[in-house]
Every structure is written in structure tokens, then in C-alpha cells.
Amino acid sequence: MLKPSYPIRTDRLILRPYTPADLDGLYAIHRLPQVARYLYWEPRDREQTREALERKIGETALLEEGQSLTLAVELAATGELLGDVLLIWHSRSQRAGEIGYVFHPGHHGRGYATEAGRVMLELGFDGLGLHRIVGRLDARNEASARVLEKLGMRREAHLVDNEIVKGEWTSELVYAILRREWHARHRTTPVPAG
């Protein structure tokens, strides 16, 4: 079980639960074709974004496997919504999870996704006691692959034409990192897993 204390602050970012006041900022992200390009959904209109926001508002803790934790990421200096990060608890018995992220393209290339992703890995390993965390992405999304590599995750699989997304066969990359690898990389003492 994981119930983080909010907000979570990094050097440049604030990670926090979504609120209804985030609709305009989230719509500014979700309406863009370049944001949806490698995701399962098409660019969203305002009502579709509102529905997505309502789901995200409820994803503030991981109480049982199968749940997702989604946090809004804002720039600490301005309060601007940059995007969001996600931690999915796949399995209690296998202590497995997954991270993901979506950021406004105007903020790409500044290390924000890596900075926020690091928080989600810490929550997964130290907060939830996960053994293994993966990141899955469209194989064409080179920028996202670089984020996972910067987080210390290794590419474990390239699944060629493994699913039809938006009417076309797409390939998927799977990256992963183990808890012991994370702690060795960051020279931290692991919290005993329950």
C-alpha cells in the first residue's frame, strides 16, 4: 500500500494530485496531436479531457494491485502544469510495477520527465517495496526511450508489430530496472519490503 504525502518537491518540480482546476492545463496538453502520437488515444477534445481528468483526480494512492497513481507535474517556479507521471501496481505477489509519463512538447528536452520519473521509481521501490518496474513505449518514440535510459532502465525487449494501435501495426519497447539496481545506482539503503 502506498499513500504518499503531498506535494512532493524536487529541485524544479512539484508533483501533486490533480484537481478540477487543472482542466485548462491538461486540455492544453491532451489536445495536441504530437502528444497523442505514440499513445493509445487520439487528441482529446475538452469533454474527453474532463473525463480523463476525473479519473486522474481519483488516482492518488495505491491500495491494491491493479491500481494507478497519477500525479500532476508543475514547474515550481511558475506553477505551470507540465504534464503528469504514472505508477501502476501490477502485482503484489511479484512486486511488479510500471511507470509512464506525458509532458507538453514545449517542455521536452529539459530533463523534467527524468526528474519526475525518478520520483515515481523512488515511490515504487521505497514506498511500495516493488522488486521490478518496467516502462513500455512505442518503439518509434526515441525521446521517451532516452528518458528511461537516463533513469537507468535497460531495454529488455523489442516486440515487433505486437499490436494494432490506431489502425496500424506498432512495435513496442520494454525497459526495466530492479530494486537492487536502482539502489546501487543511487547509493541508497533499501527500505525492507513487506
Tab-separated table of C-alpha atoms in Angstrom:
chain	number	residue	atom	x	y	z
A	1	MET	CA	0.000	0.000	0.000
A	2	LEU	CA	1.243	3.491	-0.867
A	3	LYS	CA	-0.246	6.788	0.291
A	4	PRO	CA	2.348	9.490	-0.411
A	5	SER	CA	2.410	12.819	1.416
A	6	TYR	CA	1.727	15.678	-0.994
A	7	PRO	CA	3.075	17.774	-2.517
A	8	ILE	CA	6.318	16.037	-3.472
A	9	ARG	CA	9.052	18.541	-4.332
A	10	THR	CA	12.181	18.111	-6.417
A	11	ASP	CA	14.741	20.744	-7.384
A	12	ARG	CA	12.467	22.211	-10.069
A	13	LEU	CA	9.142	20.426	-9.856
A	14	ILE	CA	6.099	19.879	-7.687
A	15	LEU	CA	4.264	16.554	-8.006
A	16	ARG	CA	0.753	16.557	-6.600
A	17	PRO	CA	-2.712	15.099	-7.106
A	18	TYR	CA	-4.788	16.561	-9.908
A	19	THR	CA	-7.685	18.908	-9.087
A	20	PRO	CA	-10.634	20.164	-11.182
A	21	ALA	CA	-8.712	23.448	-11.618
A	22	ASP	CA	-6.216	21.579	-13.854
A	23	LEU	CA	-8.679	21.215	-16.739
A	24	ASP	CA	-7.304	24.064	-18.879
A	25	GLY	CA	-3.697	22.999	-18.392
A	26	LEU	CA	-4.445	19.347	-19.096
A	27	TYR	CA	-6.506	20.228	-22.168
A	28	ALA	CA	-3.590	22.292	-23.497
A	29	ILE	CA	-1.585	19.052	-23.417
A	30	HIS	CA	-4.151	16.424	-24.432
A	31	ARG	CA	-5.464	18.316	-27.461
A	32	LEU	CA	-2.080	18.210	-29.232
A	33	PRO	CA	-1.553	15.617	-31.994
A	34	GLN	CA	2.157	15.328	-31.149
A	35	VAL	CA	1.256	14.343	-27.568
A	36	ALA	CA	-1.172	11.600	-28.630
A	37	ARG	CA	1.004	10.353	-31.495
A	38	TYR	CA	2.523	7.400	-29.611
A	39	LEU	CA	-0.306	6.856	-27.117
A	40	TYR	CA	-3.429	4.709	-27.329
A	41	TRP	CA	-5.758	7.678	-27.595
A	42	GLU	CA	-6.305	10.367	-30.226
A	43	PRO	CA	-6.049	14.087	-29.390
A	44	ARG	CA	-8.830	14.823	-26.928
A	45	ASP	CA	-11.484	17.497	-27.007
A	46	ARG	CA	-12.325	19.411	-23.836
A	47	GLU	CA	-15.012	16.952	-22.685
A	48	GLN	CA	-12.749	13.937	-23.240
A	49	THR	CA	-10.033	15.745	-21.296
A	50	ARG	CA	-12.517	16.436	-18.476
A	51	GLU	CA	-13.330	12.708	-18.310
A	52	ALA	CA	-9.620	11.832	-18.230
A	53	LEU	CA	-9.071	14.426	-15.508
A	54	GLU	CA	-11.854	12.946	-13.370
A	55	ARG	CA	-10.090	9.558	-13.484
A	56	LYS	CA	-6.734	11.130	-12.667
A	57	ILE	CA	-8.171	13.030	-9.682
A	58	GLY	CA	-9.019	9.693	-8.052
A	59	GLU	CA	-5.587	8.149	-8.605
A	60	THR	CA	-3.764	9.449	-5.521
A	61	ALA	CA	-2.842	6.224	-3.681
A	62	LEU	CA	-2.080	2.578	-4.393
A	63	LEU	CA	-4.194	0.488	-2.039
A	64	GLU	CA	-4.299	-2.759	-4.046
A	65	GLU	CA	-2.720	-4.266	-7.126
A	66	GLY	CA	-4.119	-3.124	-10.455
A	67	GLN	CA	-4.399	0.482	-9.345
A	68	SER	CA	-2.603	3.516	-10.786
A	69	LEU	CA	-1.105	6.551	-9.085
A	70	THR	CA	-1.159	9.604	-11.373
A	71	LEU	CA	0.409	12.882	-10.321
A	72	ALA	CA	0.300	16.286	-11.953
A	73	VAL	CA	3.754	17.753	-12.538
A	74	GLU	CA	4.071	21.519	-12.266
A	75	LEU	CA	7.030	23.809	-12.622
A	76	ALA	CA	7.810	25.052	-9.109
A	77	ALA	CA	8.934	28.482	-10.313
A	78	THR	CA	5.700	29.298	-12.161
A	79	GLY	CA	3.024	26.765	-11.156
A	80	GLU	CA	2.553	25.819	-14.819
A	81	LEU	CA	1.243	22.293	-15.474
A	82	LEU	CA	3.914	20.464	-17.483
A	83	GLY	CA	2.270	17.043	-17.674
A	84	ASP	CA	1.917	14.001	-15.474
A	85	VAL	CA	3.615	10.846	-14.269
A	86	LEU	CA	2.139	7.458	-13.528
A	87	LEU	CA	2.963	4.452	-11.364
A	88	ILE	CA	0.934	1.275	-11.897
A	89	TRP	CA	0.958	-1.519	-9.318
A	90	HIS	CA	0.756	-4.632	-11.485
A	91	SER	CA	1.271	-7.407	-8.941
A	92	ARG	CA	1.512	-7.720	-5.180
A	93	SER	CA	2.950	-11.266	-5.273
A	94	GLN	CA	5.517	-10.471	-7.975
A	95	ARG	CA	6.140	-6.967	-6.565
A	96	ALA	CA	5.916	-5.560	-10.086
A	97	GLY	CA	5.012	-2.126	-11.373
A	98	GLU	CA	5.232	0.217	-14.327
A	99	ILE	CA	5.943	3.904	-14.823
A	100	GLY	CA	4.759	6.270	-17.530
A	101	TYR	CA	4.674	9.989	-18.290
A	102	VAL	CA	3.128	12.544	-20.629
A	103	PHE	CA	4.554	16.066	-20.949
A	104	HIS	CA	3.707	19.108	-23.046
A	105	PRO	CA	6.108	19.158	-26.027
A	106	GLY	CA	7.029	22.760	-25.240
A	107	HIS	CA	8.852	21.419	-22.183
A	108	HIS	CA	10.655	18.483	-23.800
A	109	GLY	CA	14.436	18.298	-23.638
A	110	ARG	CA	14.812	19.953	-20.238
A	111	GLY	CA	15.003	16.837	-18.067
A	112	TYR	CA	11.619	17.307	-16.429
A	113	ALA	CA	10.335	13.814	-17.341
A	114	THR	CA	13.531	12.263	-15.971
A	115	GLU	CA	13.303	14.303	-12.759
A	116	ALA	CA	9.649	13.342	-12.223
A	117	GLY	CA	10.263	9.730	-13.296
A	118	ARG	CA	12.949	9.424	-10.628
A	119	VAL	CA	10.314	10.297	-8.002
A	120	MET	CA	7.991	7.581	-9.304
A	121	LEU	CA	10.766	4.974	-9.185
A	122	GLU	CA	11.552	6.012	-5.595
A	123	LEU	CA	7.875	5.689	-4.677
A	124	GLY	CA	7.666	2.291	-6.341
A	125	PHE	CA	10.816	0.857	-4.799
A	126	ASP	CA	10.953	2.573	-1.400
A	127	GLY	CA	7.292	3.401	-0.845
A	128	LEU	CA	5.622	0.290	-2.246
A	129	GLY	CA	8.524	-2.166	-1.963
A	130	LEU	CA	8.425	-3.220	-5.603
A	131	HIS	CA	11.096	-5.580	-6.936
A	132	ARG	CA	10.859	-4.625	-10.617
A	133	ILE	CA	9.492	-1.644	-12.537
A	134	VAL	CA	9.054	-1.503	-16.298
A	135	GLY	CA	8.429	1.237	-18.823
A	136	ARG	CA	6.637	0.377	-22.085
A	137	LEU	CA	6.582	2.600	-25.164
A	138	ASP	CA	6.003	2.766	-28.886
A	139	ALA	CA	9.313	1.780	-30.484
A	140	ARG	CA	9.271	4.961	-32.612
A	141	ASN	CA	9.289	7.194	-29.531
A	142	GLU	CA	13.040	7.792	-29.270
A	143	ALA	CA	12.704	10.702	-26.824
A	144	SER	CA	10.780	8.556	-24.350
A	145	ALA	CA	13.352	5.768	-24.672
A	146	ARG	CA	16.083	8.280	-23.755
A	147	VAL	CA	14.176	9.234	-20.589
A	148	LEU	CA	14.016	5.611	-19.463
A	149	GLU	CA	17.715	5.142	-20.231
A	150	LYS	CA	18.575	8.254	-18.193
A	151	LEU	CA	16.633	6.698	-15.320
A	152	GLY	CA	18.972	3.706	-15.511
A	153	MET	CA	16.458	1.341	-17.053
A	154	ARG	CA	17.699	-1.238	-19.547
A	155	ARG	CA	15.986	-2.202	-22.789
A	156	GLU	CA	14.825	-5.782	-22.373
A	157	ALA	CA	12.524	-6.343	-25.315
A	158	HIS	CA	11.606	-5.098	-28.767
A	159	LEU	CA	8.227	-6.589	-29.625
A	160	VAL	CA	7.842	-6.240	-33.391
A	161	ASP	CA	4.338	-5.476	-34.705
A	162	ASN	CA	2.820	-6.772	-31.473
A	163	GLU	CA	-0.417	-4.779	-31.508
A	164	ILE	CA	-2.649	-2.670	-33.693
A	165	VAL	CA	-2.892	0.906	-32.427
A	166	LYS	CA	-4.960	3.496	-34.285
A	167	GLY	CA	-5.345	1.156	-37.236
A	168	GLU	CA	-1.674	0.280	-37.752
A	169	TRP	CA	0.703	-2.371	-36.504
A	170	THR	CA	3.061	-0.918	-33.933
A	171	SER	CA	6.134	-2.253	-32.214
A	172	GLU	CA	6.783	-1.872	-28.511
A	173	LEU	CA	9.941	-1.460	-26.448
A	174	VAL	CA	10.079	-2.674	-22.863
A	175	TYR	CA	12.577	-1.206	-20.408
A	176	ALA	CA	13.062	-2.368	-16.817
A	177	ILE	CA	15.027	-1.811	-13.646
A	178	LEU	CA	15.279	-3.893	-10.488
A	179	ARG	CA	15.144	-2.513	-6.979
A	180	ARG	CA	18.751	-3.541	-6.228
A	181	GLU	CA	19.936	-1.848	-9.438
A	182	TRP	CA	18.100	1.342	-8.514
A	183	HIS	CA	19.664	1.396	-5.041
A	184	ALA	CA	23.151	0.609	-6.363
A	185	ARG	CA	22.815	3.439	-8.875
A	186	HIS	CA	21.667	5.924	-6.250
A	187	ARG	CA	23.726	4.561	-3.346
A	188	THR	CA	20.750	4.436	-1.052
A	189	THR	CA	19.854	1.906	1.586
A	190	PRO	CA	16.813	-0.111	0.546
A	191	VAL	CA	13.782	0.065	2.777
A	192	PRO	CA	12.805	-3.501	3.767
A	193	ALA	CA	9.970	-4.715	1.549
A	194	GLY	CA	6.893	-6.032	3.248
